[in-house]
Coordinates of C-alpha atoms and ligand atoms in Angstrom, one line a residue:
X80 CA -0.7 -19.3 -25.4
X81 CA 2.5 -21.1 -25.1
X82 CA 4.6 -20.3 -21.4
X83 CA 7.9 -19.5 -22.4
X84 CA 8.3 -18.3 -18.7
X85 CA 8.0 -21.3 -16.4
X86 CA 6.3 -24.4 -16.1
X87 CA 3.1 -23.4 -14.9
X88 CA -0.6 -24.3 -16.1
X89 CA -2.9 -21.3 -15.9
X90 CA -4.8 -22.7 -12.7
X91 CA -1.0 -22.5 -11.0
X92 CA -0.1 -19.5 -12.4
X93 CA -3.4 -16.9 -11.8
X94 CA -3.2 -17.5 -7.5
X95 CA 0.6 -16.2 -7.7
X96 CA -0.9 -12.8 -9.2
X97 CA -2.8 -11.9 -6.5
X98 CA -0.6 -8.9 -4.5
X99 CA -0.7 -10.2 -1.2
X100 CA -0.8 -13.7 0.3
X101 CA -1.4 -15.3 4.2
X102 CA 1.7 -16.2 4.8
X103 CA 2.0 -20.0 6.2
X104 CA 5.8 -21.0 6.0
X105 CA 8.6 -19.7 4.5
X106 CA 8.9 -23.7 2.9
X107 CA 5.4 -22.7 0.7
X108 CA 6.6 -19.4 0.1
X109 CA 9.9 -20.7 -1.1
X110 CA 8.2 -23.1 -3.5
X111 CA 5.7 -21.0 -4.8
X112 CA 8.8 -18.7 -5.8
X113 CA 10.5 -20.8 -7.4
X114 CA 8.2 -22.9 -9.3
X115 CA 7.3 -19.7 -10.4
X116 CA 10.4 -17.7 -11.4
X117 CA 12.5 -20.5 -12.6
X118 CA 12.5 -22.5 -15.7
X119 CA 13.4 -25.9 -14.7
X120 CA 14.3 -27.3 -17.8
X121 CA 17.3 -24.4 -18.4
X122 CA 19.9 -26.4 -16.8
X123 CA 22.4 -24.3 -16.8
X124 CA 20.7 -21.7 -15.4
X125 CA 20.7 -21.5 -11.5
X126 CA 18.2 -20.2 -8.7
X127 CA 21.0 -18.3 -5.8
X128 CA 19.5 -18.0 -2.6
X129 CA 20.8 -16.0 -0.1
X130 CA 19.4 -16.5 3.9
X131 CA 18.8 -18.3 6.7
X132 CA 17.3 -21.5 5.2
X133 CA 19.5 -23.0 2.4
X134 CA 18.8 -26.3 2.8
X135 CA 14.6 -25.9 2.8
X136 CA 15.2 -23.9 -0.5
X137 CA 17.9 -26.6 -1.7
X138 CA 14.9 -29.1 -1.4
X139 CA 12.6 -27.4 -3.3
X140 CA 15.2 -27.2 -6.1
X141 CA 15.9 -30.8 -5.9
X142 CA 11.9 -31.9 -6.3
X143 CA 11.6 -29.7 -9.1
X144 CA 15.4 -30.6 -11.0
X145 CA 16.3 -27.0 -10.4
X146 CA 20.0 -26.1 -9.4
X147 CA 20.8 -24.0 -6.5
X148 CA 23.5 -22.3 -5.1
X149 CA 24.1 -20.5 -2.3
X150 CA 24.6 -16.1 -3.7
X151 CA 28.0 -15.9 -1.3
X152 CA 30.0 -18.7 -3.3
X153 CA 28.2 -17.9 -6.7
X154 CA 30.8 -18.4 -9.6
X155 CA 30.6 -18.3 -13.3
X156 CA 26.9 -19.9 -13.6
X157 CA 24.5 -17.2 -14.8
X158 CA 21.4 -17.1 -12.9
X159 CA 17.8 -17.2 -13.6
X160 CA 15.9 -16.3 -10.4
X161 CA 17.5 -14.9 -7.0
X162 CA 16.2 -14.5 -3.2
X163 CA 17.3 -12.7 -0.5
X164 CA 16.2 -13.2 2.5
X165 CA 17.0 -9.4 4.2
X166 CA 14.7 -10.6 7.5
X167 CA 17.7 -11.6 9.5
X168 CA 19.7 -8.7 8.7
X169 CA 17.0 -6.5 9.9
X170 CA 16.0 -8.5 12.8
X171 CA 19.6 -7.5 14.3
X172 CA 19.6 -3.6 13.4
X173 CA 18.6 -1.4 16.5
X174 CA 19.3 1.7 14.7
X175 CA 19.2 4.2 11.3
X176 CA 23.0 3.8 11.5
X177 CA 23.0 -0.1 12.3
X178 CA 20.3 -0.2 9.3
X179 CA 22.7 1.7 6.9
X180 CA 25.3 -0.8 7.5
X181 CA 22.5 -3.6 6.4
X182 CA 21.5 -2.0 3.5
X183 CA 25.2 -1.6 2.3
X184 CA 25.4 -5.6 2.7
X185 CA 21.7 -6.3 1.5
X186 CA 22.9 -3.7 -1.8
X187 CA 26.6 -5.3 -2.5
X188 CA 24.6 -8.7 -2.3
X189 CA 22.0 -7.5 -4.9
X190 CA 25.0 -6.4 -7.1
X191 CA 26.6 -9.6 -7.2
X192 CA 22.5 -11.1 -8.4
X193 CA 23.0 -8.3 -11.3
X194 CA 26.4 -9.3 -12.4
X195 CA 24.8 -12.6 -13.1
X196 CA 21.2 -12.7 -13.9
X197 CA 19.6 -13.5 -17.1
X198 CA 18.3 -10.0 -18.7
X199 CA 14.5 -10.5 -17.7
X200 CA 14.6 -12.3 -15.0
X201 CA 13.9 -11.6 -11.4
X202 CA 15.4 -10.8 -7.9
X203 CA 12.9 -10.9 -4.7
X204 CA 14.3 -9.9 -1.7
X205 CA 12.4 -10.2 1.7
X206 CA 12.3 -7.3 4.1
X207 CA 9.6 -6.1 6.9
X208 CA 9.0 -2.4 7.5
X209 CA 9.8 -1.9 11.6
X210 CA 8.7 -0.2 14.7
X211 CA 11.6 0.2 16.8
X212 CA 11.2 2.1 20.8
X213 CA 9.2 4.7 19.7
X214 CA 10.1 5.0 16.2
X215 CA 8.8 3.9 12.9
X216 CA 11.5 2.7 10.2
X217 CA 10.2 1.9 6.6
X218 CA 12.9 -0.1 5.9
X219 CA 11.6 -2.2 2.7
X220 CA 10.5 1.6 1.2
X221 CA 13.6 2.7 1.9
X222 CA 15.8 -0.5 0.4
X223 CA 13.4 -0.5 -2.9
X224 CA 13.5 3.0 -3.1
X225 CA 17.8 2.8 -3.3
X226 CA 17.7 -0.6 -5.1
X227 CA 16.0 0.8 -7.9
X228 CA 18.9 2.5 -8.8
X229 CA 20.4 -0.8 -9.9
X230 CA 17.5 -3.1 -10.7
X231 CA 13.6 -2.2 -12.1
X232 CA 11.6 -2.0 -9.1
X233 CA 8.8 -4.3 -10.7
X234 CA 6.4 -5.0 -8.0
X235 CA 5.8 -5.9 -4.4
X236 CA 3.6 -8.6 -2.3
X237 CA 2.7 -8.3 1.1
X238 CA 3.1 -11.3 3.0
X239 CA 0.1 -11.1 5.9
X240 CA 1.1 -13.3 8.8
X241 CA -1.0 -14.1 11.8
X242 CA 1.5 -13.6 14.3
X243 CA 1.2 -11.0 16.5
X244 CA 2.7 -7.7 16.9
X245 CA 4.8 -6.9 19.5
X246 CA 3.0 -4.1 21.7
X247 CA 5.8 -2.6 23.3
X248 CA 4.0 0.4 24.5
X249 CA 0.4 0.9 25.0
X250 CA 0.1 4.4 24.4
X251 CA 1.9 4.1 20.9
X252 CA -0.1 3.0 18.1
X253 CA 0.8 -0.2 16.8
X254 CA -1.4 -2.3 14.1
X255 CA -1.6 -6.0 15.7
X256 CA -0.4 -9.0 13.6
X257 CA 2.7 -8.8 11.3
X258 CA 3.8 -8.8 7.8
X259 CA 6.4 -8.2 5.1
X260 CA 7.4 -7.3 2.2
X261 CA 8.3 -9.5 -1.1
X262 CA 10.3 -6.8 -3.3
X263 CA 10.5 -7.9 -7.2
X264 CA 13.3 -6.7 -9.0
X265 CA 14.1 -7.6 -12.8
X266 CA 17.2 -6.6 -14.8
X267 CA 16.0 -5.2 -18.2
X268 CA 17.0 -2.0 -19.9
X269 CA 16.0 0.7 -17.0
X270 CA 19.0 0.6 -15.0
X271 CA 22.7 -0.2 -15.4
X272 CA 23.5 -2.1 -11.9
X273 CA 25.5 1.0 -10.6
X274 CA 23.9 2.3 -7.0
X275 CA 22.7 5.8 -6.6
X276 CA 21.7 6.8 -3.0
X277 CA 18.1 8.0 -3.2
X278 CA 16.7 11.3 -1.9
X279 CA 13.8 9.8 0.3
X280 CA 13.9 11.4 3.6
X281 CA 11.8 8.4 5.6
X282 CA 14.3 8.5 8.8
X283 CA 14.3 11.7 9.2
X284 CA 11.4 13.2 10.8
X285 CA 10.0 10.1 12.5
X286 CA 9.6 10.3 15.9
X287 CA 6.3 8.9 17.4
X288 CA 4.7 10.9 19.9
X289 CA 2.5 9.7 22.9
X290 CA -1.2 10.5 21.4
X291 CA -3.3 12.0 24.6
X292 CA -5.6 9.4 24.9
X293 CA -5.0 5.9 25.1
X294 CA -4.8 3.6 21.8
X295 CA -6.6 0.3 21.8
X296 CA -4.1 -0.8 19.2
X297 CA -7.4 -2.8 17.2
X298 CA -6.1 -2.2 13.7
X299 CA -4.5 -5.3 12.4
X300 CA -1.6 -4.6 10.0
X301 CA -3.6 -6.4 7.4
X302 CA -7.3 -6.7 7.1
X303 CA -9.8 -8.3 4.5
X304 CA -13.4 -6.3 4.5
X305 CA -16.7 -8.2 3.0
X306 CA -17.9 -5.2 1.6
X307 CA -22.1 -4.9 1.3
X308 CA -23.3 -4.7 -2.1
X309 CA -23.2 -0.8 -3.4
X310 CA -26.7 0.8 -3.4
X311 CA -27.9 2.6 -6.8
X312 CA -26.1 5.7 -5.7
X313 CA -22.8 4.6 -4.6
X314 CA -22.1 2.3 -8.0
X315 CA -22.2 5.8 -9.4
X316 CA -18.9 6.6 -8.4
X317 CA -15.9 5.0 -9.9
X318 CA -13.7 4.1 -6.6
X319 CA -15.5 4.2 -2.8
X320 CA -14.2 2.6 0.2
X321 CA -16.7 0.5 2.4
X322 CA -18.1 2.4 5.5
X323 CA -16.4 -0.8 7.8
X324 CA -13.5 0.5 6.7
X325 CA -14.4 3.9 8.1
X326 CA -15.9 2.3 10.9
X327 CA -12.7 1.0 12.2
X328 CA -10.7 3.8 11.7
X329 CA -12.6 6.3 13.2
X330 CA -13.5 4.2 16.1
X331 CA -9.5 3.6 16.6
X332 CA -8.2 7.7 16.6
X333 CA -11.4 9.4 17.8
X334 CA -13.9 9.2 20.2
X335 CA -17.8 9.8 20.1
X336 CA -18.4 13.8 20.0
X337 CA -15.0 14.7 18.0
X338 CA -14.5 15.5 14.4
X339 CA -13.9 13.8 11.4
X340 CA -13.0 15.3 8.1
X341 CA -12.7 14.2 4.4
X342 CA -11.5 16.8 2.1
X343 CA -12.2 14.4 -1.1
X344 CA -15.6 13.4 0.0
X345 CA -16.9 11.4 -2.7
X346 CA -20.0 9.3 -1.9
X347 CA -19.5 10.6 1.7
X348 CA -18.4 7.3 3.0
X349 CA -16.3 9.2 5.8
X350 CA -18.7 11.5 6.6
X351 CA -21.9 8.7 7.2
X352 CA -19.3 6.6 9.0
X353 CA -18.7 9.0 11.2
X354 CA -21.9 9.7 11.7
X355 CA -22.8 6.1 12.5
X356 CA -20.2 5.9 15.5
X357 CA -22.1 9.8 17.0
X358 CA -19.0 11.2 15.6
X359 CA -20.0 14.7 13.3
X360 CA -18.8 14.2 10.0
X361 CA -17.2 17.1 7.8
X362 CA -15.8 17.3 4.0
X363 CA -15.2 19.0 0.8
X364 CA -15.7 17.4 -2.7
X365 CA -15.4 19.1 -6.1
X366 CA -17.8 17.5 -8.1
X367 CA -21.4 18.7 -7.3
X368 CA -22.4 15.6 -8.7
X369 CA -20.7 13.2 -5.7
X370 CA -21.3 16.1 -3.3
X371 CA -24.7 15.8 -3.5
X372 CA -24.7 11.9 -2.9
X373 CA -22.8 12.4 -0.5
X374 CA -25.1 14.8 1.5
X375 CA -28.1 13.0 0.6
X376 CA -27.0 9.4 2.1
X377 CA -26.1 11.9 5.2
X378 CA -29.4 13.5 5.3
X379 CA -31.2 10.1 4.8
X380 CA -29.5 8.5 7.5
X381 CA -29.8 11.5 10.5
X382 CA -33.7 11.5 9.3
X383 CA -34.2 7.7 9.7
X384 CA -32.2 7.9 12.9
X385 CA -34.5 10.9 14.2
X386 CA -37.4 8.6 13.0
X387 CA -36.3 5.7 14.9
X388 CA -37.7 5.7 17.9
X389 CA -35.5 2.8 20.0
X390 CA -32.6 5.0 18.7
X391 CA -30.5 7.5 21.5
X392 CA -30.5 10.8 20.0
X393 CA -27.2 12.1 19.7
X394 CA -26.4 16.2 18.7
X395 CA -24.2 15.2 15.6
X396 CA -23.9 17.3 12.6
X397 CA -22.5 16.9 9.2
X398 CA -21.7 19.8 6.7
X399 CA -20.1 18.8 3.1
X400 CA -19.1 21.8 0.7
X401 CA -19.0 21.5 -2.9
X402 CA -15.3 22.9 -3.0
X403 CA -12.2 22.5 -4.5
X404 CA -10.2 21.0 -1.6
X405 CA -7.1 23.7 -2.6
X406 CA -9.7 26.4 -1.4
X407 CA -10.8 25.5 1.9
X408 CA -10.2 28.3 4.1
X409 CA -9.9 27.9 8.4
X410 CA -13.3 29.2 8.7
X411 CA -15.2 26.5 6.8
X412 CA -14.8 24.4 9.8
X413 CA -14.2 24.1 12.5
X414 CA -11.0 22.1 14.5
X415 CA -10.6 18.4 13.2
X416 CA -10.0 15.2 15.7
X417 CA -9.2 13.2 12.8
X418 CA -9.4 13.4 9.0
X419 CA -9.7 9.8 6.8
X420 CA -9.6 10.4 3.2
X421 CA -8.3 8.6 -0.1
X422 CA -7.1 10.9 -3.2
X423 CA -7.5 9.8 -7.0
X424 CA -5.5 7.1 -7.9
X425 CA -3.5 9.9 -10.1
X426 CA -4.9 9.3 -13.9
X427 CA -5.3 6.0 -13.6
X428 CA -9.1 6.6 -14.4
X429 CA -8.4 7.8 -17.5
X430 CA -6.4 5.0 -18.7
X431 CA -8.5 3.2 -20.9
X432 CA -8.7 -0.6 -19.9
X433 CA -7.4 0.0 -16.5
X434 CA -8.6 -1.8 -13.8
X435 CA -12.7 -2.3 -13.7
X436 CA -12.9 0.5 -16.4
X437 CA -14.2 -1.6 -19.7
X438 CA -16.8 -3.0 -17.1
X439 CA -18.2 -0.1 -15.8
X440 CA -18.7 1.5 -20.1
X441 CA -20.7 -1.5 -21.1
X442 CA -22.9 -0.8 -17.7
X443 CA -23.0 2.9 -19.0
X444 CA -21.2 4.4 -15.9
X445 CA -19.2 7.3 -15.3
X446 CA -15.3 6.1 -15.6
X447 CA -13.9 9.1 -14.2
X448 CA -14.5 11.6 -11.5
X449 CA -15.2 14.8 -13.5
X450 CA -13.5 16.5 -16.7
X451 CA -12.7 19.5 -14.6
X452 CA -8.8 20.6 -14.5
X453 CA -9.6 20.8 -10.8
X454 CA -9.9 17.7 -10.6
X455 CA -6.4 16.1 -9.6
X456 CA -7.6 12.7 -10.9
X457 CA -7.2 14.8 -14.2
X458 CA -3.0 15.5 -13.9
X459 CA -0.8 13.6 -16.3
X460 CA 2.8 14.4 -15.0
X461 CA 3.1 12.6 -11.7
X462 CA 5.7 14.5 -9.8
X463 CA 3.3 17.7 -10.7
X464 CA 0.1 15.2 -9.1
X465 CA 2.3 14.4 -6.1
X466 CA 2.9 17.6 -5.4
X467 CA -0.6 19.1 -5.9
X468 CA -1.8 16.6 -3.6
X469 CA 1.1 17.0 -0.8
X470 CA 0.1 21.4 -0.9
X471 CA -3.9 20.2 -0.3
X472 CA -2.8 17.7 2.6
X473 CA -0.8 20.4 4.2
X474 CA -3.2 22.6 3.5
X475 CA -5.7 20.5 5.5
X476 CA -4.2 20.1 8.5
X477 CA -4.3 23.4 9.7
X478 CA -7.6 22.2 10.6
X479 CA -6.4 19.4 12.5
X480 CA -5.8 19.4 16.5
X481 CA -2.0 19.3 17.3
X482 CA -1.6 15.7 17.8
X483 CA -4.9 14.4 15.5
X484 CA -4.4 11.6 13.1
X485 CA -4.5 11.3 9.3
X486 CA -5.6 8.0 7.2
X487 CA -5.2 8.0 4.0
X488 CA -6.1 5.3 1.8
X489 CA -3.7 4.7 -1.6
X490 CA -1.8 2.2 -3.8
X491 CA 1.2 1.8 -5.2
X492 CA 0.1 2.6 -9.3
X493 CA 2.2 0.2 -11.9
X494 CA 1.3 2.6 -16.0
X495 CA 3.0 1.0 -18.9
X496 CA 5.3 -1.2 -17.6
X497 CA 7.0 1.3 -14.9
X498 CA 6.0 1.6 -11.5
X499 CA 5.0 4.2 -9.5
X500 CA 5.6 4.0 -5.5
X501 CA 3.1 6.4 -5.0
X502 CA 2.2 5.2 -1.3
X503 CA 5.7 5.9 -0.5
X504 CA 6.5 8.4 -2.5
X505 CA 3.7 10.5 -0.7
X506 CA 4.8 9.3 2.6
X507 CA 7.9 10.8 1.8
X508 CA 6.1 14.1 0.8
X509 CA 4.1 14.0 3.9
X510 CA 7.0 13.8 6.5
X511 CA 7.7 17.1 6.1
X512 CA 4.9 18.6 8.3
X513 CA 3.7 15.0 10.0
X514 CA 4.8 11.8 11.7
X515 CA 4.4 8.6 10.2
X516 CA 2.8 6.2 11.8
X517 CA 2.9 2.1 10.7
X518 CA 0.6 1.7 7.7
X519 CA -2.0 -0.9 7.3
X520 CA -3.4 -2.9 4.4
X521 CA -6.7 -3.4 3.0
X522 CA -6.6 -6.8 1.5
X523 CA -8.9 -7.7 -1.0
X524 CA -10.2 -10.6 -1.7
X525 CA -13.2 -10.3 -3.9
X526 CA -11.9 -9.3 -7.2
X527 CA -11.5 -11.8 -9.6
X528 CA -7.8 -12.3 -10.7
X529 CA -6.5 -10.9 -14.6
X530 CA -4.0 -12.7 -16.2
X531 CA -1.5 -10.2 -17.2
X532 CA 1.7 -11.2 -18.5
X533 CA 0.5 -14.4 -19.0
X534 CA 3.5 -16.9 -20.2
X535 CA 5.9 -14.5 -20.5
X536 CA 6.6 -12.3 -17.1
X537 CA 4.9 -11.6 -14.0
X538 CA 2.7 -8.3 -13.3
X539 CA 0.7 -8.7 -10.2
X540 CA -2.8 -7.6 -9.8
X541 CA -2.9 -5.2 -7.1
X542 CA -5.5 -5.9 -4.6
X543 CA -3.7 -4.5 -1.5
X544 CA -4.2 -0.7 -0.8
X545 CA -2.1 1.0 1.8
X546 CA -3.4 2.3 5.1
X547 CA -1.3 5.6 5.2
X548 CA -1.3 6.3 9.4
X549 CA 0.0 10.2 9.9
X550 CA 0.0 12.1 13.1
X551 CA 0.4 16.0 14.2
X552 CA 3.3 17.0 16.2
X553 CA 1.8 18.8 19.6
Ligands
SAM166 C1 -11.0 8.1 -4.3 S1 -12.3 9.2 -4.5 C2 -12.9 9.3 -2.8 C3 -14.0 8.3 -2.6 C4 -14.6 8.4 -1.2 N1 -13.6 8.1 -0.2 C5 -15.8 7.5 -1.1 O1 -15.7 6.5 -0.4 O2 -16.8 7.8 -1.7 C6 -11.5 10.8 -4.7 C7 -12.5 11.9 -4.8 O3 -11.7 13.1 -4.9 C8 -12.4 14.1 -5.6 N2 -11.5 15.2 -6.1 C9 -10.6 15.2 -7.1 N3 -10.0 16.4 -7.1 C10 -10.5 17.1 -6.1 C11 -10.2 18.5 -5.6 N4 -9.3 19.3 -6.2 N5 -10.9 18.9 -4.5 C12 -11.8 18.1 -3.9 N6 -12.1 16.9 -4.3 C13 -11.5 16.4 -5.4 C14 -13.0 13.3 -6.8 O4 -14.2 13.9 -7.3 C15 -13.3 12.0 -6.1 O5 -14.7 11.9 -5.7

């Protein structure tokens, strides 16, 4: 297929898809931009950077004959690709207020991209989320949720660093290591360039609280999981997460003896997690189907522990109801320590060719969760889905202790060409009733790499999945 979009061979262009990337420099990051986004042989096209390293980005453009210009003193050129670098203004903000006079600049400077960008073409602005005292400020939701009032919020990649995080505070919990956020913008027919300011409420409600015991801050912001083959009974079900994931959750906000609840149980991946670390595991899950997996790979692994003689035996228990998570009453359970859970993906399982789904009909596997209208993997309209889901999550923590933690595990969902925020959007939901916390991202790394959009725009392949870290005001 001919590349009408840059100069790339296939081999250059799949590695770019990938959603998130180990940051080394900003120089490589820089490059891979713009040998991506820009067209070097439009000449009079320009690439306008905005940030603290012109003249690394002004080499770039001369190795590969592209012009640059700096996005203060842009003319009358039209552009083709822009960046702005937003790290530095956020470095200096110490404050909601001191942030709301960045986002103004960060905004008028995006403007200025619009009034001059190619239709089609791309802005990527740099930004990092930030814990500031004891406070948690989502900054790159919060600029991508206002921005996409005058550009198409296409995409985002999370750049991992290795550098470390900044513990200010031991008691807090703060994920080690760093990272940020690439934000892709593209001007096409969505939006007319005029700001709106957005509803999101992420400031509001965000104060951290000191958890009672003491956090050993073991989470990285960004981890990559080898997960073990699935047995025969886990393929079953279309979307598990691996029990190390569990594993290090549980063993960061609980300790051995407490509670730990899933209200969308699935294979029961929580639940024997728990289980493993003499935690008691405890869950809901409306398909009978899953819910018996689920207590099976339980059962199976108390009895081979009872059976194992070099094992210490530990009073856990486990109890898993075949429910409808909206119908859990208080006395199902009892009082949760933590709960770790991870919702549908919305519809996305229903969308024929999404994701692994052509795979899993030639093995003859179940696509979807269930055909119930229970099931809210089953919702088409997205605001009702985020809002069915928001009532079962605040229905839920009832059961939790004042000051427990919630982990939940999503994505951001991209259906026909829009996209759908739905980590933050839910976040948003969320802060109503609970504090957020710094989320954390499961990288992956061993899914092989579609080529969508191929030669003619960029769609990345999402292969990060947010860590969604909530806690309950005392
Ligand atoms: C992403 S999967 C959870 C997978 C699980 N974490 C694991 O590792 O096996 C979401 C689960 O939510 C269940 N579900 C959907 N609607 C539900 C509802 N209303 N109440 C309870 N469970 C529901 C689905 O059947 C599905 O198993």
């Amino acid at each position: 297929m001919k590349n009408r979009f840059n100069r790339l061979t296939s081999k250059e262009w799949l590695p770019f898809q990938k959603s998130w990337f180990r940051y080394e420099s900003d120089e490589k990051m820089l490059r891979e931009n713009i040998r991506f986004f820009c067209k070097a042989e439009v000449v009079d096209d320009v690439f306008a950077y905005w940030g603290k390293d012109f003249k690394t980005a002004k080499k770039i453009c001369d190795e590969n004959e592209i012009v640059i210009t700096p996005l203060d003193d842009v003319k009358t050129e039209s552009i083709q690709f822009a960046v702005i670098d937003a790290r530095g203004f956020i470095d200096s903000v110490s404050d909601k207020d001191d942030y709301i006079t960045a986002r103004k600049n960060i905004v008028n400077l995006a403007i200025k991209v619009y009034e001059r960008i190619e239709h089609k073409r791309f802005l990527c602005i740099l930004i990092p989320n930030r814990q500031i005292d004891n406070r948690y400020f989502p900054f790159a939701w919060d600029l991508a949720k206002n921005l996409s009032s005058v550009f198409s919020l296409k995409d985002e990649k999370i750049a991992c660093t290795e550098m470390e995080t900044n513990v200010q505070e031991e008691r807090l919990f703060q994920p080690t290591k760093q990272l940020f956020y690439c934000l892709y913008f593209k001007k096409d027919d969505m939006t007319q360039g005029k700001f709106i300011e957005s509803s999101v409420r992420y400031f509001e409600n965000n104060k951290q609280l000191s958890p009672s015991s003491g956090f050993q801050n073991q989470i990285p912001s960004w981890f990559i999981l080898k997960p073990q083959p699935r047995k025969k009974n886990e393929i079953l079900h279309p979307a598990k997460y691996p029990e190390d994931l569990v594993i290090m959750f549980v063993s960061e906000f609980t300790s051995e003896g407490e509670n730990v609840f899933d209200p969308m149980a699935g294979t029961g991946s929580t639940q024997l997690g728990a289980l493993k670390l003499n935690r008691n595991g405890y869950g809901t899950e409306l398909s009978e189907f899953f819910a018996d997996i689920a207590l099976s790979r339980c059962q199976d692994f108390m009895v081979a522990q009872q059976e194992n003689l070099f094992a210490q035996q530990k009073e856990m228990s486990f109890k898993i109801l075949h429910k409808d998570a909206r119908n859990i009453s208080p006395g199902d359970f009892p009082a949760m320590d933590y709960i770790l859970t991870s919702p549908p993906y919305w519809d996305m399982l229903n969308m024929k060719g999404a994701e692994n789904q052509a795979k899993r009909l030639t093995l003859g596997l179940q696509t979807n969760y269930s055909d119930s209208d229970k099931d809210l993997g089953n919702i088409v309209d997205y605001e009702e889905f985020v809002v069915s889901l928001t009532e079962i999550y605040f229905n839920i923590i009832e059961l939790l202790k004042p000051g427990g933690y919630l982990t939940i595990v999503v994505k951001n969902i991209k259906k026909k060409g829009r996209n759908y925020p739905f980590a933050w959007d839910l976040s948003n939901a969320l802060q109503e009733r609970l504090i957020l916390l710094p989320e954390t991202f499961w990288c992956q790394d061993d899914i092989s790499i579609a080529p969508y959009g191929y030669g003619n725009t960029w769609v990345s392949n999402t292969f990060h999945q947010y860590c969604l870290n909530f806690q309950k005001p005392i």
